[in-house]
Amino acid sequence: MYRPPVLLVAAVQLVLVSLAGSVLHFYGRPVTALSVFIGGALCALPNAYFGFRAFRHRGARDADRVVASFYRAETGKFILTLAGFAAVFAVVRPLDAAALFISYSCCIILQWLLVARLVR
């Protein structure tokens, strides 16, 4: 049975934000590099959690479990994202908030593009 490439998308997101952070760090922008990496991780890691939890059950016989796992996965993803942003703003100093949100937003757009490309 077909399984959506949610974990692959999260891995690609993490690789790309790691590369972007490395390039920024190389050019002397360590705070921006860390903020870019954290922003991407705040998008990719909850999505990986969602993919791991949501697609554990398959088939018509497990329809109730499939629906329940999707609700639990989405709730967990939401809580992880909120807790992640709260922890970052409480703990990480110095932080480039613009780079954090731009990286987070770019990862969401990348997710849409990858899913549109991979799921046909």
Tab-separated table of C-alpha atoms in Angstrom:
chain	number	residue	atom	x	y	z
A	1	MET	CA	0.000	0.000	0.000
A	2	TYR	CA	1.191	3.523	-0.835
A	3	ARG	CA	2.609	5.641	1.949
A	4	PRO	CA	2.905	9.437	1.481
A	5	PRO	CA	6.481	10.773	1.467
A	6	VAL	CA	6.064	12.909	4.591
A	7	LEU	CA	9.323	11.762	6.180
A	8	LEU	CA	11.202	12.285	2.906
A	9	VAL	CA	9.871	15.844	2.702
A	10	ALA	CA	11.000	16.536	6.284
A	11	ALA	CA	14.454	15.126	5.525
A	12	VAL	CA	14.798	17.322	2.434
A	13	GLN	CA	13.727	20.358	4.457
A	14	LEU	CA	16.326	19.647	7.139
A	15	VAL	CA	19.087	19.127	4.576
A	16	LEU	CA	18.277	22.376	2.785
A	17	VAL	CA	18.097	24.506	5.934
A	18	SER	CA	21.343	22.910	7.109
A	19	LEU	CA	22.996	23.904	3.842
A	20	ALA	CA	21.558	27.424	4.031
A	21	GLY	CA	22.722	27.756	7.630
A	22	SER	CA	26.193	26.494	6.730
A	23	VAL	CA	26.519	29.003	3.893
A	24	LEU	CA	25.385	31.867	6.130
A	25	HIS	CA	27.774	30.782	8.871
A	26	PHE	CA	30.606	30.571	6.346
A	27	TYR	CA	29.921	34.172	5.264
A	28	GLY	CA	30.123	35.453	8.837
A	29	ARG	CA	26.468	35.528	9.867
A	30	PRO	CA	26.322	33.001	12.734
A	31	VAL	CA	23.194	34.430	14.400
A	32	THR	CA	21.293	34.458	11.113
A	33	ALA	CA	22.586	30.966	10.292
A	34	LEU	CA	21.351	29.579	13.606
A	35	SER	CA	18.003	31.344	13.204
A	36	VAL	CA	17.557	29.933	9.688
A	37	PHE	CA	18.338	26.420	10.875
A	38	ILE	CA	16.004	26.675	13.870
A	39	GLY	CA	13.184	28.068	11.703
A	40	GLY	CA	13.509	25.160	9.304
A	41	ALA	CA	13.700	22.645	12.128
A	42	LEU	CA	10.556	24.133	13.689
A	43	CYS	CA	8.759	23.269	10.469
A	44	ALA	CA	10.395	19.950	9.558
A	45	LEU	CA	10.454	18.160	12.919
A	46	PRO	CA	6.731	18.546	13.741
A	47	ASN	CA	5.964	17.446	10.165
A	48	ALA	CA	8.128	14.362	10.641
A	49	TYR	CA	6.256	13.616	13.870
A	50	PHE	CA	2.979	13.987	11.976
A	51	GLY	CA	4.135	11.627	9.246
A	52	PHE	CA	5.321	9.053	11.735
A	53	ARG	CA	2.109	9.115	13.798
A	54	ALA	CA	-0.549	9.671	11.131
A	55	PHE	CA	0.283	6.827	8.782
A	56	ARG	CA	0.676	4.009	11.276
A	57	HIS	CA	-2.655	2.383	10.395
A	58	ARG	CA	-4.017	1.547	6.931
A	59	GLY	CA	-6.999	-0.102	5.356
A	60	ALA	CA	-10.755	-0.027	5.557
A	61	ARG	CA	-10.871	-2.306	8.599
A	62	ASP	CA	-8.799	0.172	10.576
A	63	ALA	CA	-10.781	3.241	9.471
A	64	ASP	CA	-11.505	4.332	13.044
A	65	ARG	CA	-7.833	4.010	13.970
A	66	VAL	CA	-6.768	5.887	10.848
A	67	VAL	CA	-8.996	8.836	11.691
A	68	ALA	CA	-7.950	8.819	15.346
A	69	SER	CA	-4.264	8.675	14.432
A	70	PHE	CA	-4.661	11.656	12.095
A	71	TYR	CA	-6.333	13.713	14.827
A	72	ARG	CA	-3.658	12.771	17.358
A	73	ALA	CA	-0.868	13.433	14.874
A	74	GLU	CA	-2.208	16.860	13.938
A	75	THR	CA	-2.720	17.803	17.577
A	76	GLY	CA	0.803	16.680	18.422
A	77	LYS	CA	2.228	18.590	15.466
A	78	PHE	CA	0.438	21.756	16.573
A	79	ILE	CA	1.632	21.396	20.173
A	80	LEU	CA	5.218	20.680	19.071
A	81	THR	CA	5.216	23.753	16.843
A	82	LEU	CA	3.846	26.020	19.584
A	83	ALA	CA	6.206	24.626	22.212
A	84	GLY	CA	9.127	24.918	19.798
A	85	PHE	CA	8.483	28.578	19.058
A	86	ALA	CA	7.946	29.327	22.750
A	87	ALA	CA	11.181	27.582	23.701
A	88	VAL	CA	13.169	29.321	20.973
A	89	PHE	CA	11.954	32.790	21.948
A	90	ALA	CA	12.527	32.055	25.649
A	91	VAL	CA	15.975	30.456	25.382
A	92	VAL	CA	17.864	31.420	22.215
A	93	ARG	CA	19.766	34.686	22.534
A	94	PRO	CA	20.695	36.389	20.238
A	95	LEU	CA	18.091	35.515	17.644
A	96	ASP	CA	17.272	36.931	14.219
A	97	ALA	CA	13.473	36.700	14.323
A	98	ALA	CA	13.058	37.751	10.689
A	99	ALA	CA	15.374	34.963	9.495
A	100	LEU	CA	13.551	32.486	11.751
A	101	PHE	CA	10.125	33.313	10.312
A	102	ILE	CA	11.380	33.558	6.724
A	103	SER	CA	13.027	30.145	7.034
A	104	TYR	CA	9.871	28.677	8.598
A	105	SER	CA	7.744	30.144	5.805
A	106	CYS	CA	10.115	28.932	3.087
A	107	CYS	CA	9.997	25.428	4.546
A	108	ILE	CA	6.210	25.455	4.417
A	109	ILE	CA	6.292	26.545	0.769
A	110	LEU	CA	8.944	23.910	0.046
A	111	GLN	CA	6.695	21.324	1.681
A	112	TRP	CA	3.787	22.290	-0.573
A	113	LEU	CA	5.980	22.116	-3.666
A	114	LEU	CA	7.554	18.782	-2.742
A	115	VAL	CA	4.226	17.193	-1.895
A	116	ALA	CA	2.715	18.454	-5.155
A	117	ARG	CA	5.692	17.043	-7.046
A	118	LEU	CA	6.022	13.708	-5.222
A	119	VAL	CA	2.344	12.790	-4.819
A	120	ARG	CA	0.734	12.247	-8.190
